[in-house]
mmCIF file of C-alpha atoms and ligand atoms in Angstrom:
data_model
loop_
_atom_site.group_PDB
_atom_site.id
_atom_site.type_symbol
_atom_site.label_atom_id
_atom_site.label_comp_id
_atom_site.label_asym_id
_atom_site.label_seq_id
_atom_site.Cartn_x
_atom_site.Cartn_y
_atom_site.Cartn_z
ATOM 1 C CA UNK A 1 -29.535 2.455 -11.678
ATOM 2 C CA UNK A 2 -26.035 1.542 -10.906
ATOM 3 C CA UNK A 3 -25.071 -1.797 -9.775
ATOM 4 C CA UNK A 4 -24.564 -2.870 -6.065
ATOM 5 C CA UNK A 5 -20.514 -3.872 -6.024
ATOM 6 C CA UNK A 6 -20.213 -7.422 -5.416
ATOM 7 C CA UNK A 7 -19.375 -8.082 -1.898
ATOM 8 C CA UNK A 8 -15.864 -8.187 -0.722
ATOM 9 C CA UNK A 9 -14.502 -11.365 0.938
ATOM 10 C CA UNK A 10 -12.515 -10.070 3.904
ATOM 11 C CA UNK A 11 -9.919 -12.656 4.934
ATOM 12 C CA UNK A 12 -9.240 -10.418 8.149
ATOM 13 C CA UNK A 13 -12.082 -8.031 9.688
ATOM 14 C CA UNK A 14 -10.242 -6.607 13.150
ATOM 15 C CA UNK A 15 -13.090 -4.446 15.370
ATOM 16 C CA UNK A 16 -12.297 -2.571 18.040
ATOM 17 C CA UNK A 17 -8.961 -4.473 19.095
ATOM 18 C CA UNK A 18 -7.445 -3.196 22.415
ATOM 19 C CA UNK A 19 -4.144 -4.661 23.484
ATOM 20 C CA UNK A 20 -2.614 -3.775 27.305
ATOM 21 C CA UNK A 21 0.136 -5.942 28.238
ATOM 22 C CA UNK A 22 -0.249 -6.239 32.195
ATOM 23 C CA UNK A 23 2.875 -6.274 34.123
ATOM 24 C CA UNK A 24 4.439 -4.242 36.978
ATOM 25 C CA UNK A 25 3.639 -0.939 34.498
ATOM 26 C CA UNK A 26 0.955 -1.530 32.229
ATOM 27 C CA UNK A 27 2.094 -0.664 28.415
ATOM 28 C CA UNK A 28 -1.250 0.124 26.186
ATOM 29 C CA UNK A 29 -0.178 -1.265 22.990
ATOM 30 C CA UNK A 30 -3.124 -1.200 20.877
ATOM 31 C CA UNK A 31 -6.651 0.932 20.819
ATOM 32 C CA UNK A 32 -9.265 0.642 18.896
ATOM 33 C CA UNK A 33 -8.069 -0.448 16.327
ATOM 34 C CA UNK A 34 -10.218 -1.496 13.019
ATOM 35 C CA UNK A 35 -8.921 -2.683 9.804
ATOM 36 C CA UNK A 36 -10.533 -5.228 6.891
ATOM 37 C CA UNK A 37 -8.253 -6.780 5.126
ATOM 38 C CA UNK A 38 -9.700 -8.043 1.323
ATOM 39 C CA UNK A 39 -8.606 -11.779 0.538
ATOM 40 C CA UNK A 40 -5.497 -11.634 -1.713
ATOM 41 C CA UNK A 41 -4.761 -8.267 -0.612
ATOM 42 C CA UNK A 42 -1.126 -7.039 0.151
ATOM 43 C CA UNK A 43 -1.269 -5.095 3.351
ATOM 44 C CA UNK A 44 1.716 -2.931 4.550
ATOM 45 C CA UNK A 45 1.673 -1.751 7.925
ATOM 46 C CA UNK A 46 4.301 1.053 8.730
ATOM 47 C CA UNK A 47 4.662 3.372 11.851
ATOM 48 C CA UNK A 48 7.365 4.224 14.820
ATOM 49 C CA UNK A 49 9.120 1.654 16.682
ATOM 50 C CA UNK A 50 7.029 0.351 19.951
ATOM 51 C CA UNK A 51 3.342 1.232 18.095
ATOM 52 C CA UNK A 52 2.250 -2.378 18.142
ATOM 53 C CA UNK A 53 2.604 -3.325 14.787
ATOM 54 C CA UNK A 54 4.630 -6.717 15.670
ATOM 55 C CA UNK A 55 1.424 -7.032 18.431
ATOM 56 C CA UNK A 56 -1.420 -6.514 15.412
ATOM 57 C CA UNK A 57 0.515 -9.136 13.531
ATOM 58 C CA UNK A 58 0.375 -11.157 16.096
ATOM 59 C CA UNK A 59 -3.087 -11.259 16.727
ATOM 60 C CA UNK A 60 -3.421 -11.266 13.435
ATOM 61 C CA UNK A 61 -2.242 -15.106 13.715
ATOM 62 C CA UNK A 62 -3.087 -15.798 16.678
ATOM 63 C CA UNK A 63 0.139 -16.192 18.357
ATOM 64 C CA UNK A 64 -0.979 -13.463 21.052
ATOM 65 C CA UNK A 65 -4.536 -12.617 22.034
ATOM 66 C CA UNK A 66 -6.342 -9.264 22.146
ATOM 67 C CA UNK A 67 -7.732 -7.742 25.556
ATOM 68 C CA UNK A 68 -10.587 -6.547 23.773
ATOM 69 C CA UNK A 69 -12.474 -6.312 20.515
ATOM 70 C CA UNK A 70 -12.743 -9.144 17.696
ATOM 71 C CA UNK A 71 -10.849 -10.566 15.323
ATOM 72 C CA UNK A 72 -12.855 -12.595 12.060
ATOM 73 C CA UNK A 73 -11.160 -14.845 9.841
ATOM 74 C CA UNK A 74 -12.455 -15.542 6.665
ATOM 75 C CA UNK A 75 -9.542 -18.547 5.465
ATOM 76 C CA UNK A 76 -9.349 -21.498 4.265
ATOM 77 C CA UNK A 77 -7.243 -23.851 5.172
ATOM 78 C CA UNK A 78 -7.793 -27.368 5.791
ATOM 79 C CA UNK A 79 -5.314 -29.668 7.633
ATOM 80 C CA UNK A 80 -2.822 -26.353 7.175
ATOM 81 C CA UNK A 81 -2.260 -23.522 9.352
ATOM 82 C CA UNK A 82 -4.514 -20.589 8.347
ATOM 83 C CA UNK A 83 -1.757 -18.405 8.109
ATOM 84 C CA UNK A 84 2.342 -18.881 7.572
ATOM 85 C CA UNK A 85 4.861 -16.182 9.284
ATOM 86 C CA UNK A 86 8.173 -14.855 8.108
ATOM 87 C CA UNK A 87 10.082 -13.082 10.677
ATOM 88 C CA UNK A 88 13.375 -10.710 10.237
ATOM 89 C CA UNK A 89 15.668 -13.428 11.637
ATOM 90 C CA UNK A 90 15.868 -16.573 13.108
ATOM 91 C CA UNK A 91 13.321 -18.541 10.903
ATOM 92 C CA UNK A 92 14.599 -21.429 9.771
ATOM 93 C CA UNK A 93 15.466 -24.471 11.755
ATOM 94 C CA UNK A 94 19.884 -24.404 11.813
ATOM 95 C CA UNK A 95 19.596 -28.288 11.725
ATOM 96 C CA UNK A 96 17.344 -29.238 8.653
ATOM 97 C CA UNK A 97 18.847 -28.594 5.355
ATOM 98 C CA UNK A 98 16.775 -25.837 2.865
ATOM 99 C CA UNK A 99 14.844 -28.485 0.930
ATOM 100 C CA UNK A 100 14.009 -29.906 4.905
ATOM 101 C CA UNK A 101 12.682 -26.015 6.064
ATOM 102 C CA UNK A 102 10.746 -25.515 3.293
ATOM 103 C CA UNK A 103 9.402 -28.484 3.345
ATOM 104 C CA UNK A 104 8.552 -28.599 7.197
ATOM 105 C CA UNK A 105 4.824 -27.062 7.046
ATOM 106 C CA UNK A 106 4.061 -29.815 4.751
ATOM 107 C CA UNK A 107 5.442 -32.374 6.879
ATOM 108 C CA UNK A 108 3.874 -31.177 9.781
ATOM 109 C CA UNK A 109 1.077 -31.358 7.937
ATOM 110 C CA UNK A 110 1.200 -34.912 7.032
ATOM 111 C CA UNK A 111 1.334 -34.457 2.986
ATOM 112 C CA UNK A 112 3.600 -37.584 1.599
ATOM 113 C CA UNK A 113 7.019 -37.417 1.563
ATOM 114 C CA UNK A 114 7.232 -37.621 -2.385
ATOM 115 C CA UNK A 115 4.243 -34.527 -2.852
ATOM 116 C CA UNK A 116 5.963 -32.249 -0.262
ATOM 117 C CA UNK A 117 9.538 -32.700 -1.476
ATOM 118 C CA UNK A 118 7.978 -31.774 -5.118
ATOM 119 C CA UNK A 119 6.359 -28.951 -3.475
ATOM 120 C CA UNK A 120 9.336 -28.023 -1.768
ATOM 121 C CA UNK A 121 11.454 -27.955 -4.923
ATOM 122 C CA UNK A 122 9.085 -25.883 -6.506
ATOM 123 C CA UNK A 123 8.928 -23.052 -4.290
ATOM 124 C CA UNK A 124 12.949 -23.522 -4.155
ATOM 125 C CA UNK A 125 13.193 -22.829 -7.803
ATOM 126 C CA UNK A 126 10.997 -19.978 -7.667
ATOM 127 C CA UNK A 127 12.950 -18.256 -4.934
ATOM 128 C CA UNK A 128 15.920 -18.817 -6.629
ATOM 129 C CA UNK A 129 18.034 -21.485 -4.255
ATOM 130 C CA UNK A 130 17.912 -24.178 -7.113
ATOM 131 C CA UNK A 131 21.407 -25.912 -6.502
ATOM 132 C CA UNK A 132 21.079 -25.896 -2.648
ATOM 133 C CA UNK A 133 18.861 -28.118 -1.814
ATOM 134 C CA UNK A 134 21.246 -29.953 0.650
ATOM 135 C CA UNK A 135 22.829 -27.124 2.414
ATOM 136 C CA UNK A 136 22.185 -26.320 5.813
ATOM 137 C CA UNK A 137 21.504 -22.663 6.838
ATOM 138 C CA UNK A 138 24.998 -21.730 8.375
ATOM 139 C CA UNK A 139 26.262 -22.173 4.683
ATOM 140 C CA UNK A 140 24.459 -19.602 3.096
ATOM 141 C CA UNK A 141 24.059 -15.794 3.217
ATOM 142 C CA UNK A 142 21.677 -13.703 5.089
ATOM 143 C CA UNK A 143 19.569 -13.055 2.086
ATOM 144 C CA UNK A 144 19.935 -16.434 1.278
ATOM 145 C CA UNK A 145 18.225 -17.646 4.584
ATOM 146 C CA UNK A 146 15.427 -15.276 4.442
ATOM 147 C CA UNK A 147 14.824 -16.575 0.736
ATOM 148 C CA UNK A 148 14.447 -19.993 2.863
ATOM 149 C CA UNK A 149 12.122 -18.388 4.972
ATOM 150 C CA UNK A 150 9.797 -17.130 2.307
ATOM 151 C CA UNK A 151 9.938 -19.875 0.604
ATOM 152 C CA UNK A 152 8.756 -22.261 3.107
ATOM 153 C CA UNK A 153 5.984 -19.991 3.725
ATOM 154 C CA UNK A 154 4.398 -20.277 0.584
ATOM 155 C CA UNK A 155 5.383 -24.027 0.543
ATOM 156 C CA UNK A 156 2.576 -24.071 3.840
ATOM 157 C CA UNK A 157 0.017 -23.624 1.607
ATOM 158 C CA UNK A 158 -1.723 -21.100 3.885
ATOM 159 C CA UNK A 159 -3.899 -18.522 2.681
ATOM 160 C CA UNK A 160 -2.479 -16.056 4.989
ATOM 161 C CA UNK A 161 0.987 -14.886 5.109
ATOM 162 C CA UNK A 162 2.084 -13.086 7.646
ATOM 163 C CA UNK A 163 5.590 -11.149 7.640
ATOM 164 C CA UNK A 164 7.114 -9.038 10.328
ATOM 165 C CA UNK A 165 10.362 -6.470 9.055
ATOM 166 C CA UNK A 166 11.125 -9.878 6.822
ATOM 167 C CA UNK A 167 13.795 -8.020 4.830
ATOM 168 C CA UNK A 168 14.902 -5.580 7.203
ATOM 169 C CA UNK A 169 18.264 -7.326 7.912
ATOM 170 C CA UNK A 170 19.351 -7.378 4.707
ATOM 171 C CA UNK A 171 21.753 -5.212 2.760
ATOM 172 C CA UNK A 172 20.238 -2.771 0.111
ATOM 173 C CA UNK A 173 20.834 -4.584 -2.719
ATOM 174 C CA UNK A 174 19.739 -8.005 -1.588
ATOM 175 C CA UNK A 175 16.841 -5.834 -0.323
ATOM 176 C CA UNK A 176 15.652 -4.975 -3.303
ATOM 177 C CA UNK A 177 16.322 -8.267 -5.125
ATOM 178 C CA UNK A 178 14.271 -9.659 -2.180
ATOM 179 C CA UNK A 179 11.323 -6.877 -3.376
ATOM 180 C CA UNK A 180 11.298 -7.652 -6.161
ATOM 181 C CA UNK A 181 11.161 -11.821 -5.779
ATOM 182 C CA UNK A 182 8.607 -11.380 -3.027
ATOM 183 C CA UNK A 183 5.989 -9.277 -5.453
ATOM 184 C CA UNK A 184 6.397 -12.047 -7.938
ATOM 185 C CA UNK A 185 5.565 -14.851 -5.640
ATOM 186 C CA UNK A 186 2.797 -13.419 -4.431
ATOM 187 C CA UNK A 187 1.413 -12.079 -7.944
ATOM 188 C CA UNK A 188 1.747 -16.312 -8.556
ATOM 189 C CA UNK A 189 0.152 -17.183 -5.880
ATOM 190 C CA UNK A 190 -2.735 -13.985 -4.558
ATOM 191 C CA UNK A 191 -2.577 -15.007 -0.785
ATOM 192 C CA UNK A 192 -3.340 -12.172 2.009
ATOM 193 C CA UNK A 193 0.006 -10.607 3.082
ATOM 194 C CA UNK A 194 0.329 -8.750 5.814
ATOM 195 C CA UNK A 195 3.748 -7.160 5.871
ATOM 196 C CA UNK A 196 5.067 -4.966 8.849
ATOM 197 C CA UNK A 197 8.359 -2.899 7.451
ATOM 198 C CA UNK A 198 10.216 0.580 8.533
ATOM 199 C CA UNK A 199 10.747 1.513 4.850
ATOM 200 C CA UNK A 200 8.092 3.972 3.152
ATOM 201 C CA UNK A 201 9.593 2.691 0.225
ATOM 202 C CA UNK A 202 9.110 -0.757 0.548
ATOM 203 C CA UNK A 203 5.500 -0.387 1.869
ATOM 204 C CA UNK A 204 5.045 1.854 -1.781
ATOM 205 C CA UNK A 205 6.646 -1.395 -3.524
ATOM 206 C CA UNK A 206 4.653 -3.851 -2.436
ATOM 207 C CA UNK A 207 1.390 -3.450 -0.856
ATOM 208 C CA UNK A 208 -1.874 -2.525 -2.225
ATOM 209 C CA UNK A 209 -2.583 0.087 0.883
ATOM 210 C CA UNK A 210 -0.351 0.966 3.984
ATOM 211 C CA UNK A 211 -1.912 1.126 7.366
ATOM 212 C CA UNK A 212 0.152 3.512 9.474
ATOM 213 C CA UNK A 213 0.064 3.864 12.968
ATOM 214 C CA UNK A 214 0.555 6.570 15.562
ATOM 215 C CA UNK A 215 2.813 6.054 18.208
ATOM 216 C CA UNK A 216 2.364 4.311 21.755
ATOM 217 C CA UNK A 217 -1.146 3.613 22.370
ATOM 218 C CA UNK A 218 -1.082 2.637 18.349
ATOM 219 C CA UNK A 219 -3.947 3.693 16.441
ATOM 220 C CA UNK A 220 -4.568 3.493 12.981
ATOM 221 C CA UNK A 221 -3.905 6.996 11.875
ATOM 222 C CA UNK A 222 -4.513 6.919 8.155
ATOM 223 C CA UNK A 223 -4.760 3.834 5.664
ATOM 224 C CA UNK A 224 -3.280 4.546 1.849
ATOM 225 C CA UNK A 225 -4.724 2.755 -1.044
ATOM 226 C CA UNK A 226 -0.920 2.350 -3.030
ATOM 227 C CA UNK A 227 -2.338 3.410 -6.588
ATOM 228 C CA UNK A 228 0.527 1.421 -8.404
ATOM 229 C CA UNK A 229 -0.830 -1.555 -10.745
ATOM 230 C CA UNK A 230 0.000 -4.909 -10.828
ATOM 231 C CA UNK A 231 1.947 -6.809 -12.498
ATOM 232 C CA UNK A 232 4.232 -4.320 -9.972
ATOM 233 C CA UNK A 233 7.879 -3.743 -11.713
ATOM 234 C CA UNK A 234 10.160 -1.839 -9.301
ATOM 235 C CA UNK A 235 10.760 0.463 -11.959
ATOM 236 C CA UNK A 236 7.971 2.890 -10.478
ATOM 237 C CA UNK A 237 10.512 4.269 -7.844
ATOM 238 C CA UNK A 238 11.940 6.343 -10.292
ATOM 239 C CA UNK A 239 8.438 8.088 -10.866
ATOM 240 C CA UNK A 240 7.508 11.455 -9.924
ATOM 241 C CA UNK A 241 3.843 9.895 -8.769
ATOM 242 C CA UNK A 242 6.521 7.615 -6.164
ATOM 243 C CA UNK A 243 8.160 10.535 -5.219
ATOM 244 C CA UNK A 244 5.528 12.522 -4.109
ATOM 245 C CA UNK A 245 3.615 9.774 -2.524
ATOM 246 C CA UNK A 246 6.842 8.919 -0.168
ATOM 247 C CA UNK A 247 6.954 12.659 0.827
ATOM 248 C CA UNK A 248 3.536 12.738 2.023
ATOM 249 C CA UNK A 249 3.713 9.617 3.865
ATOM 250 C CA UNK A 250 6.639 10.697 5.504
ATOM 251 C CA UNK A 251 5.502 14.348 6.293
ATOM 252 C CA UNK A 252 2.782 12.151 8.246
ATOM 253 C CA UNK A 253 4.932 9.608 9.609
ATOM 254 C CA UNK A 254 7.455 11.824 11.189
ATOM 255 C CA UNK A 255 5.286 13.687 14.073
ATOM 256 C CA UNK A 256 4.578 10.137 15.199
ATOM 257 C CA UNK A 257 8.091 9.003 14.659
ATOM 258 C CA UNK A 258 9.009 12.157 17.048
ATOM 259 C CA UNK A 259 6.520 11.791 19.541
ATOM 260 C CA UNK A 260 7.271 7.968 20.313
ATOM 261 C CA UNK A 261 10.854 9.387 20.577
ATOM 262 C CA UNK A 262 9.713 11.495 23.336
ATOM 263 C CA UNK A 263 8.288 8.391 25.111
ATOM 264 C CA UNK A 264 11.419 6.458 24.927
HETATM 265 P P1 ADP H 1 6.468 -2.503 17.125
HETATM 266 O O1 ADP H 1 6.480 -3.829 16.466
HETATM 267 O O2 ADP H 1 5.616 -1.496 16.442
HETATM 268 O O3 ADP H 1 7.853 -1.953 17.336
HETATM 269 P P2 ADP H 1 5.429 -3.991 19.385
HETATM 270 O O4 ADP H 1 4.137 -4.500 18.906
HETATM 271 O O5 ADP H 1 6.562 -4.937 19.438
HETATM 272 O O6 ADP H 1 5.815 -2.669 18.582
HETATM 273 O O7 ADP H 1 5.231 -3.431 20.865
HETATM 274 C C1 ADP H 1 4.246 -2.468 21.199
HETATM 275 C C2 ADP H 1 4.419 -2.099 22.666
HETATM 276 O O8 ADP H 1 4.059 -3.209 23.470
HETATM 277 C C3 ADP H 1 5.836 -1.734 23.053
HETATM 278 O O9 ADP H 1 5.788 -0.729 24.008
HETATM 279 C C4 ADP H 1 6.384 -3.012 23.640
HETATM 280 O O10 ADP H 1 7.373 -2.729 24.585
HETATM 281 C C5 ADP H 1 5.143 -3.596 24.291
HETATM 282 N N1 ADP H 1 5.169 -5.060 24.331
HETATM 283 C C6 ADP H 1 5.230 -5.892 23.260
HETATM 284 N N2 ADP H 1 5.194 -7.174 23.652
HETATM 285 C C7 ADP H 1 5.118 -7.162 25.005
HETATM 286 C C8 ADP H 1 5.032 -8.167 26.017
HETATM 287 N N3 ADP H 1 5.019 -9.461 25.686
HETATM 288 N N4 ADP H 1 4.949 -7.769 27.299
HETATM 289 C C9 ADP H 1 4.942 -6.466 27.629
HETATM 290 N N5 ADP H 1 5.016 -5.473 26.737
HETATM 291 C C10 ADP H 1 5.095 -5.797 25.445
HETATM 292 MG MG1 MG H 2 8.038 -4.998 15.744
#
């Protein structure tokens, strides 16, 4: 007799989610959609611009609310937000220094100035902004700032880290130093990531499966377990195996990529 696999904690189970924003035209953003997401998973969601992949996010953490369906959340987090966001610009605060972002969720929090600045160091060492502590945002590069970003994130202490296009602003090289610092964070630290991103590519690099979407009323169309091991070295783009993988994605990608061009 084989074994009954132990049961999967699900950090996010989505069922049946319908999203229609209600204004002078009504724009059907999300249907049906159903998704579990595995604690300590890396989730990549990819599809055409205007699918609802920022809106699933959002609901996602709560920062918008679905018309219909359920969302369950399986986190734990006490005293912290459940989940911690990284969005492609504008997320740090222009008027704290980095050692004052990243340290903001704890402060918020109310965790001691002494443990949070320790904290806050940490997580500045590990994403590589050792030495800039005291500078404020303006002073830094682009890549630099979304390294503040991420790093604050994981500084929060939530279980849940949720990242919309956090990377897509940046050049390719910083892109793919970014990559590669982001997998090793999270192989540290195995929270649930849910990352939205327009690169195939990226989505290959660092999730564990990639939920694509149709276009405009976004469904899931297809979810792809990434078969890639972990530790994850960015090596594997060179493969054959990555090759092939991107191609199909993309064959599947494009009619919806085309089709929400012929609703624009
Ligand atoms: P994506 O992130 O995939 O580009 P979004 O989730 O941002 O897509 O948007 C999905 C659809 O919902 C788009 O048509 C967008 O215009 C619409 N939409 C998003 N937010 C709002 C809102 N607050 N009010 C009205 N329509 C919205
Ligand atoms: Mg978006």
């Amino acid at each position: 007799m084989t074994q009954a696999p132990p049961t999967a904690r699900y950090a996010f189970e989505v069922e049946s989610v319908h999203k229609v924003f209600a204004g002078s035209q009504k724009v059907f953003a999300l249907d049906d959609i159903n998704l579990k997401l595995t604690e300590g998973s890396f989730t990549c969601i990819v599809g055409p611009s205007g699918c609802g992949k920022s809106t699933l996010l959002r609901i996602l953490g709560e920062l918008e609310t679905a018309t219909s369906g359920t969302v369950t959340k399986n986190l734990s987090a006490e005293g912290i937000p459940e989940s911690a966001f990284v969005f492609q610009e504008h997320g740090v605060f222009p008027w704290f220094n980095v050692l004052q972002n990243v340290a903001f969720g704890e402060h918020m929090a109310g965790v001691g100035k002494r443990e949070r600045t320790e904290h806050a160091r940490h997580w500045i060492a590990e994403a590589g902004l050792s030495g800039f502590e005291e500078s404020y945002p303006h002073q830094l590069s682009g890549g630099m700032r979304q390294r503040i970003a991420i790093a604050r994130a994981f500084a929060t202490g939530s279980p849940a880290l949720l990242m919309d296009e956090p990377l897509g602003a940046l050049d390719a090289q910083t892109r793919m130093l970014m990559q590669e610092q982001l997998v090793r964070l999270w192989e540290m630290e195995r929270k649930t990531v849910v990352l939205v991103t327009h690169s195939i590519e990226e989505a290959l690099l660092l999730g564990d499966q990639i939920v694509m979407m149709s276009a405009r009323p976004g469904r899931i169309k297809e979810i792809i377990d990434v078969p890639f091991g972990r530790p994850r070295s960015m090596e594997i783009e060179g493969t054959p195996e990555f090759a092939a993988m991107k191609q199909g994605i993309w064959d599947s990608l494009r009619d919806e990529v085309q089709a929400s061009l012929r609703y624009s």
